[in-house]
XYZ file of C-alpha atoms in Angstrom:
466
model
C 125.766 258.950 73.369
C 122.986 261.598 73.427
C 120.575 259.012 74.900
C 123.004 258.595 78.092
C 122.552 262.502 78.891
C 120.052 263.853 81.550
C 116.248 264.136 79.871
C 116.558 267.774 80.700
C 119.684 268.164 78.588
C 118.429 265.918 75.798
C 115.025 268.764 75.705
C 117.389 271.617 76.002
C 119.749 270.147 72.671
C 115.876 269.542 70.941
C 115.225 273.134 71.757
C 117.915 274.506 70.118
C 117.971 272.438 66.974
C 114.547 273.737 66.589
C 115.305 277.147 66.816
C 118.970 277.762 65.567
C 118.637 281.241 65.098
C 117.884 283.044 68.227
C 121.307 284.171 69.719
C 122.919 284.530 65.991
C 122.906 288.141 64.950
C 124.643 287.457 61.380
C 121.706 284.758 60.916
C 119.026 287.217 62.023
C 120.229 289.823 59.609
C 119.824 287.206 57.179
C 116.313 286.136 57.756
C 114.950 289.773 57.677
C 115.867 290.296 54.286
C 113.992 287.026 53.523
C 110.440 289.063 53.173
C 108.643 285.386 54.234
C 109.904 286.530 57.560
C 112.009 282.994 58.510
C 114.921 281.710 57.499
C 113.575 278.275 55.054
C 117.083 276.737 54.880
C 117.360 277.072 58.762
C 114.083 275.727 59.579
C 114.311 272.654 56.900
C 117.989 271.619 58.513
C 116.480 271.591 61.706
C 113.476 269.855 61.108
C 115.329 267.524 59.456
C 117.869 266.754 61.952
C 115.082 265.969 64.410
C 113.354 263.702 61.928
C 116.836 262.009 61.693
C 117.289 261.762 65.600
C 113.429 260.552 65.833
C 114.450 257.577 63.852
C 117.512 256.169 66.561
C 114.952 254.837 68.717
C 111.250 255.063 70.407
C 111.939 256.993 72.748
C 113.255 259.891 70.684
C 110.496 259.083 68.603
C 107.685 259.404 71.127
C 109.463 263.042 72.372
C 109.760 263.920 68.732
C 106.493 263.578 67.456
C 104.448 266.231 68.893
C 107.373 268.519 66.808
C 107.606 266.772 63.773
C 104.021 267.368 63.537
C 103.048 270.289 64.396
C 102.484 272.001 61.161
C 100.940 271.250 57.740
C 100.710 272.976 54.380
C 98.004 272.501 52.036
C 98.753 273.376 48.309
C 95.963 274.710 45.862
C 95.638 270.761 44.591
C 93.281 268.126 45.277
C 96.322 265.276 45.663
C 97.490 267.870 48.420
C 94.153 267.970 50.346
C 93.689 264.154 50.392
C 97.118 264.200 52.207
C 95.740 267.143 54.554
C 92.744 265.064 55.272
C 94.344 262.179 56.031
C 96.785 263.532 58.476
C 93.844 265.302 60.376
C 92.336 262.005 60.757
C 95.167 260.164 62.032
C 96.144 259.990 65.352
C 98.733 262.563 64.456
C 96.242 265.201 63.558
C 95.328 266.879 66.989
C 99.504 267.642 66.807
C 99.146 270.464 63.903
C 99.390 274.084 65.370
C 100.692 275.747 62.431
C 98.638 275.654 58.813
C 99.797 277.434 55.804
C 97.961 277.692 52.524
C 100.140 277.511 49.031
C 97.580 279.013 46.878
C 99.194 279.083 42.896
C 97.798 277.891 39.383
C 100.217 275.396 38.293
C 100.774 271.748 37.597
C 98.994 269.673 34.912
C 95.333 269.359 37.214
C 94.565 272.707 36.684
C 96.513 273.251 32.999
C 94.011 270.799 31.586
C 90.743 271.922 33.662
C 91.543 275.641 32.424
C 92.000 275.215 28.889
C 88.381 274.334 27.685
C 86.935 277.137 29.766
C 89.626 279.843 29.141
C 86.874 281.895 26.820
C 84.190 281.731 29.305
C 86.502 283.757 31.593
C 87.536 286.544 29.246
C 84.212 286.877 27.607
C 82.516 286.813 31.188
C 79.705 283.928 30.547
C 78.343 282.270 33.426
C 77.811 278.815 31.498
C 81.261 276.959 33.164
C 81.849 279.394 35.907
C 81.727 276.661 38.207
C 83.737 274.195 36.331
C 86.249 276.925 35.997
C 85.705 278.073 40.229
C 86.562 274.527 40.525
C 89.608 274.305 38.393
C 90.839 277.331 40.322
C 90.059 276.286 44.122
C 89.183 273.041 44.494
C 86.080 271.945 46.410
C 88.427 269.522 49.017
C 90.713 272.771 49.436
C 87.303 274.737 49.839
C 86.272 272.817 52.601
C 89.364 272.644 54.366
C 90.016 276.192 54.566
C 86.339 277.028 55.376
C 86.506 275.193 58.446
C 90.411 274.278 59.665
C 88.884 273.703 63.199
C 87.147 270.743 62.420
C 90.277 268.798 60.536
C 92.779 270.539 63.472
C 91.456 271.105 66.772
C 94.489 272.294 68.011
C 95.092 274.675 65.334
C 97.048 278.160 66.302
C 98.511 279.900 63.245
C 97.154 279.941 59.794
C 99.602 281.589 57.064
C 98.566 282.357 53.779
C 100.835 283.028 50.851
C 99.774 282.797 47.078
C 103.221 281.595 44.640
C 102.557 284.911 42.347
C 105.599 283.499 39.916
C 104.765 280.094 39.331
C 101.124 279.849 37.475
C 99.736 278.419 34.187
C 101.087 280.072 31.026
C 103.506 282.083 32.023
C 106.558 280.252 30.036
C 105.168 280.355 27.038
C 105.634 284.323 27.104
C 109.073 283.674 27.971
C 108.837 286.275 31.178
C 111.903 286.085 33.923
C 109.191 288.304 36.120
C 106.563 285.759 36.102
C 102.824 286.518 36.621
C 103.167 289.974 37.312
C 105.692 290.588 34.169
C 103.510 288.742 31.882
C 100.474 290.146 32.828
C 102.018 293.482 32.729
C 102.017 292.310 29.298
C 98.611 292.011 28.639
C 97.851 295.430 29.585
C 98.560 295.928 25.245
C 97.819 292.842 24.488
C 94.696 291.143 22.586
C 96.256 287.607 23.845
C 92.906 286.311 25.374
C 95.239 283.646 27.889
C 97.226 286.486 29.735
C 93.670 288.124 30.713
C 91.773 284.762 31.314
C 95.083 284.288 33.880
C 94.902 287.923 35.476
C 90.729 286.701 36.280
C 92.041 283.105 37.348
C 94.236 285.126 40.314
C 91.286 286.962 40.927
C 89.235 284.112 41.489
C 91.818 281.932 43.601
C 92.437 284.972 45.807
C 88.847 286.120 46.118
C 87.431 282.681 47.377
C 90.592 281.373 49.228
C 89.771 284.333 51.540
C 86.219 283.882 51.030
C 86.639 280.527 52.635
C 88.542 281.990 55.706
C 86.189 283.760 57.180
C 84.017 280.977 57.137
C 85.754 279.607 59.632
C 83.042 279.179 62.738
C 85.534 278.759 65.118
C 87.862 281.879 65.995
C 91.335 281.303 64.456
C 94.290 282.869 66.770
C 97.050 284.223 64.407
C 96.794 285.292 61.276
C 99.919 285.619 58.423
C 98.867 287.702 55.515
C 102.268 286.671 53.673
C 104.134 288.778 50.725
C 100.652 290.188 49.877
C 100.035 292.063 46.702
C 96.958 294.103 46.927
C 94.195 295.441 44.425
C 93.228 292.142 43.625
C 90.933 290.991 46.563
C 87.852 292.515 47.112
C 87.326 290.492 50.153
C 89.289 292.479 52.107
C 86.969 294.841 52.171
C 83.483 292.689 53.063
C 81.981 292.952 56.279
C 82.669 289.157 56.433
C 86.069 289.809 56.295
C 86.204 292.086 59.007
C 84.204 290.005 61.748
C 86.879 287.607 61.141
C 89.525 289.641 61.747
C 87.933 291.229 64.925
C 88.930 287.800 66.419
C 92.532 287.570 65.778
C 94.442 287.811 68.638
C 97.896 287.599 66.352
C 98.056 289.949 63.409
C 100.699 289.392 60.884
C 101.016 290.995 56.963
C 104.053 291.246 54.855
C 104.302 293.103 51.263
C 105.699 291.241 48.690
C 109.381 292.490 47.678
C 108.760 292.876 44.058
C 108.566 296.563 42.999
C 107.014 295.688 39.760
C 104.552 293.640 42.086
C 103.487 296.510 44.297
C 103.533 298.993 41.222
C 101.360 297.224 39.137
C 98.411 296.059 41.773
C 98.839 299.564 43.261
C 97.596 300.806 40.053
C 95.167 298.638 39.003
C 93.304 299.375 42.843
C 92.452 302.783 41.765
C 95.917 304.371 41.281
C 96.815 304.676 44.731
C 100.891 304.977 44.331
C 100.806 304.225 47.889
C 99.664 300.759 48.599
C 99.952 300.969 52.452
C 97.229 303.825 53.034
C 94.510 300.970 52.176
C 95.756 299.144 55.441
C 93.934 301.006 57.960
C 90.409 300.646 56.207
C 91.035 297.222 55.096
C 92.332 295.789 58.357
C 94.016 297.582 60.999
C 90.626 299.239 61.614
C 88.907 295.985 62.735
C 91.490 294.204 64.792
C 89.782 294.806 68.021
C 91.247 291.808 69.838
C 94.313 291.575 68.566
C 97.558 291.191 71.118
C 100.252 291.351 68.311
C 100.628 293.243 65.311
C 103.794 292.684 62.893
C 103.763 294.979 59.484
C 106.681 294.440 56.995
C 106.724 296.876 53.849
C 108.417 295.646 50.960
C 112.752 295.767 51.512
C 113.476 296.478 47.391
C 110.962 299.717 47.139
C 113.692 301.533 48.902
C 116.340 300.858 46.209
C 113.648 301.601 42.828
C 110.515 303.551 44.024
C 110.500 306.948 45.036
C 107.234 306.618 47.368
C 109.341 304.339 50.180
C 109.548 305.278 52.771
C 106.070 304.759 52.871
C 104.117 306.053 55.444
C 101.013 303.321 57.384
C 97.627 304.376 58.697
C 97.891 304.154 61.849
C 94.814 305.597 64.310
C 95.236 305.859 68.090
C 91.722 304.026 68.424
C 92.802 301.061 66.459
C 93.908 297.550 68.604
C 92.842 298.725 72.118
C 94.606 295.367 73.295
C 97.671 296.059 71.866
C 100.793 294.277 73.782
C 103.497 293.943 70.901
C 104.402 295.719 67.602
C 106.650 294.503 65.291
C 107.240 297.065 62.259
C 109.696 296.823 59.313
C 110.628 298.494 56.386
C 108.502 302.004 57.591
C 109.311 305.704 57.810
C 108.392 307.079 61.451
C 105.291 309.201 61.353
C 103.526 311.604 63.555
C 100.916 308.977 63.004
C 102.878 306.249 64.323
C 103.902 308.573 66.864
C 100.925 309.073 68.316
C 99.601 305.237 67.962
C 102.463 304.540 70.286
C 101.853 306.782 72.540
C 98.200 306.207 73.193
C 98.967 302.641 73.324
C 101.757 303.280 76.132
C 99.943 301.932 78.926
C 99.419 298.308 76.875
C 102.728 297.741 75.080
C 105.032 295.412 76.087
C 107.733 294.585 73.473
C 108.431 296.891 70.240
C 110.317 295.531 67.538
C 111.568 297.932 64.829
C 113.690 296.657 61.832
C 114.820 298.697 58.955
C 112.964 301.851 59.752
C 114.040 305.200 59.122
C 112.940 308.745 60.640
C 113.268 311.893 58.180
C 115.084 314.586 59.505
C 113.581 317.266 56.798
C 109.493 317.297 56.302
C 108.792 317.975 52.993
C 104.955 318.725 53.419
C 105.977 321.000 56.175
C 109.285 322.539 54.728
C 110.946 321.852 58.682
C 113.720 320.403 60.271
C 113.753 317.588 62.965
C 109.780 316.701 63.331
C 108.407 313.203 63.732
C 112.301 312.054 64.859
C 113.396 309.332 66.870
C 113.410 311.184 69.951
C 109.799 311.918 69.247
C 108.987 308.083 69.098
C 110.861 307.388 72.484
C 108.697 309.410 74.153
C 106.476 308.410 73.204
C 107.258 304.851 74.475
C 108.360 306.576 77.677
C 104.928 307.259 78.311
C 105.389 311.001 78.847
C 101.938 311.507 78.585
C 100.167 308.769 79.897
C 102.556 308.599 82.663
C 102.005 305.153 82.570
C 104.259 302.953 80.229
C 104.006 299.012 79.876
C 107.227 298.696 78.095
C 109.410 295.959 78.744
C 111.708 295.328 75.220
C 112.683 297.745 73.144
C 114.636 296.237 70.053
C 116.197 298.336 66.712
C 117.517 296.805 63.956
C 119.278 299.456 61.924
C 119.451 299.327 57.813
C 122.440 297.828 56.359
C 125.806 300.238 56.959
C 126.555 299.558 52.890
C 122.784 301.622 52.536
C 124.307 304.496 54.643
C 126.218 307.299 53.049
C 128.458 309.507 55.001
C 130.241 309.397 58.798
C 127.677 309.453 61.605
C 126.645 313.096 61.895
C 126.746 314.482 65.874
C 124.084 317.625 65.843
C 123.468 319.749 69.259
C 125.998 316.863 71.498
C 129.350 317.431 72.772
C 131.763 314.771 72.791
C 132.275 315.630 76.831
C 128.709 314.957 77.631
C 127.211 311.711 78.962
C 124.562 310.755 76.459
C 127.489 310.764 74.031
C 129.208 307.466 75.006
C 126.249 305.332 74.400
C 127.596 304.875 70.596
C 124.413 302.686 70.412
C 121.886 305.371 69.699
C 123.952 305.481 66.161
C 122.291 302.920 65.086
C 119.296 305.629 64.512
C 118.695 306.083 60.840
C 117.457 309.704 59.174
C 116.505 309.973 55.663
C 118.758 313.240 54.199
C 118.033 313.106 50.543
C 114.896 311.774 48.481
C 116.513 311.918 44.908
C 117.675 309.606 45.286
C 116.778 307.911 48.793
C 119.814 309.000 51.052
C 120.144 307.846 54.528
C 122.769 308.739 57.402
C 122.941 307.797 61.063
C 122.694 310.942 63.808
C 123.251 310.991 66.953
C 121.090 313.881 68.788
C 120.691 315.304 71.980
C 116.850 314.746 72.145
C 117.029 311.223 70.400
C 119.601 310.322 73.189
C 117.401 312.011 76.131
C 114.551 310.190 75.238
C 116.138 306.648 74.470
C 117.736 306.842 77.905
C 114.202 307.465 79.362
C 112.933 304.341 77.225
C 115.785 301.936 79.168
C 114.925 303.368 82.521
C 111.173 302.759 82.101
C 112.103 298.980 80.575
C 114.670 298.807 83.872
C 111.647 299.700 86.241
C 108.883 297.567 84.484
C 111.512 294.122 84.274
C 112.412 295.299 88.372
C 108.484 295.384 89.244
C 108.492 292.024 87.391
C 111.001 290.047 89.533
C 109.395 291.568 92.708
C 105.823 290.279 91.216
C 107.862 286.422 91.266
């Protein structure tokens, strides 16, 4: 029996039920085309599994519970935050580390508050505005979010995520597409209910965030999850940026949905570009922050034309910078130069699904702002001083690639050639439509070979260090 083993090989089996994915590239592949950024299926089987072995006896159940607790989610309902509440004031409450907020307009509490006051919203009167507010947050979800230290004083990561296709209305318009489709809709439409539900997201969004940064205490991490922009004009409130300045853990993700990022893209001033509001909006005011993930949305690349799309990045922006995670971005002389002034306080970079371009349209040349470029950027070739320790690619899919792997300026008989790895480095060839094709390149492989060298050193002056 599992009981009869060693404690320290009981912990170890706990471990990796909890975390079934590490060492499983297939599974990993898997959970970065999930745009929520984990693998749900994995994490419910596990979680379950330990709930299971929590129930054999009291010891299991003692080790368990600090796990089986550690995270909450409170859904946009008052029934939800009575359950919230009453978890933070059991003895299980100082457990939580994790929080995420649901935040979505359905079920029958808020179908029958909206319906008297669905006039007031399109007509703009003030007389119910806080009967509607109410139907739309909830005052117990209010107070919650506005102050998540007080319920959870152990709280680490708050994750926030609004369920676009599931709101009030929307099957009566018969839309597959859900919100987005059906509000789409109303751009022609007189129907008074598909505007009264565009406000509605407005509202929910506005003061969900609203009630973040009222957060006294400093909250640690931060999710921004399959965000649609154009919508929240929080984002850009002074408020809003003092709370970010705290952050130590930085995380957004754009929602997959073309239709999604078209349509909010346009109605925030028609900026086809979503991504150039980041900078402004927060990557400008995340002066503390120790770890920055960005993932663009994986389906622009198959149906927009702007993708790859290109971020804001400024060399002066998260001076404490000690991990990057990026996905789903083309490689800029922006990014470029973000890296490199950031050489001597990065750590671990993490790229998945990017691509380089190896033509530059605005400049009409050839092999600028390449991989090679980025390396040495990492290599800290001119701050002589580079941090890095990890250094992880994940290429695109090979069934996205078109062609053989192209060899330019290498000969088979040379050294750099046999590390087949640097393959994996992905060019865009072709932007009508999107093209892309691996290279292998005598500067790309120069430069890579620095980056492992520098890694070698900096994990060698580590195990001297211990």
């Amino acid at each position: 029996m599992i009981t009869d083993l060693p404690a320290e090989l009981q912990l170890m089996i706990f471990d990796a039920i909890k975390k079934p994915d590490k060492r499983n590239p297939r599974r990993r592949r898997q959970a970065l085309v999930n745009q929520r950024g984990y693998s749900k299926h994995s994490e419910n089987a596990a979680r379950r599994a330990l709930f299971n072995l929590s129930l054999t006896c009291r010891k299991y159940r003692s080790l368990l519970v600090p796990t089986l607790f550690d995270r909450v989610t409170l859904l946009n309902e008052t029934d939800s935050a009575a359950s919230v509440v009453g978890l933070a004031t059991s003895e299980l409450g100082h457990y939580v580390k994790h929080f995420r907020f649901e935040g979505s307009l359905q079920g029958e509490e808020y179908k029958m508050a909206m319906q008297p006051f669905a006039p007031d919203i399109n007509e703009g009167s003030a007389e119910n505005l806080d009967k509607v507010i109410e139907a739309i947050l909830p005052t117990p979800v209010h107070n919650i979010l506005s102050d998540l230290h007080d319920w959870f004083s152990n709280l680490e990561i708050v994750r926030v995520h609004f369920e676009y296709d599931n709101s009030w209305g929307t099957d009566r318009f018969n839309y597959p597409g859900g919100l987005v489709q059906s509000v789409l809709f109303a751009e022609t439409s007189s129907e008074p209910a598909m505007v009264v539900k565009l406000a509605s997201w407005e509202i929910l969004m506005t003061k969900a965030y609203e009630a973040l940064y009222q957060n006294k205490h400093p909250i640690k991490s931060l999710h921004l999850q399959d965000l649609l922009p154009g919508l929240v004009s929080t984002f850009a409130t002074p408020d809003f940026h003092k709370f970010l300045s705290r952050l130590e853990t930085f995380k957004i993700s754009v929602s997959s949905s073309y239709s999604d990022d078209r349509f909010f893209a346009k109605r925030s001033g028609g900026d086809s570009n979503l991504y150039k509001q980041f900078g402004n909006l927060f990557f400008n005011h995340l002066a503390s922050v120790k770890h920055l993930t960005i993932k663009a949305g994986l389906a622009r690349r198959e149906y927009d034309n702007t993708y790859p799309s290109t971020v804001p990045f400024a060399t002066t922006q998260t001076p404490m910078l000690k991990s990057i995670r990026i996905q789903g971005i083309l490689i800029s002389m922006a990014l470029i130069d973000f890296l490199a002034n950031h050489c001597n306080t990065l750590e671990h970079v993490f790229f998945d699904d990017c691509v380089a371009a190896h033509f530059n349209w605005a400049t009409q040349s050839y092999w600028t702002n390449t991989w090679g470029e980025l390396f040495k950027a990492l290599a800290g070739s001119d701050c002589k001083s580079s941090t890095l320790r990890k250094l992880d690619i994940t290429p695109i899919k090979s069934s996205e690639i078109v062609g053989p792997t192209t060899v330019v300026d290498v000969s088979c008989e040379e050294e750099l050639f046999t590390h087949a790895k640097a393959g994996m480095f992905v060019y865009v060839v072709s932007r009508s439509p999107w093209q892309f094709r691996r290279f292998i390149r005598r500067d790309d492989m120069r430069w890579y070979q620095a980056v492992r060298e520098v890694i070698r050193a900096n994990k060698g002056k580590g195990r001297r260090i211990l």
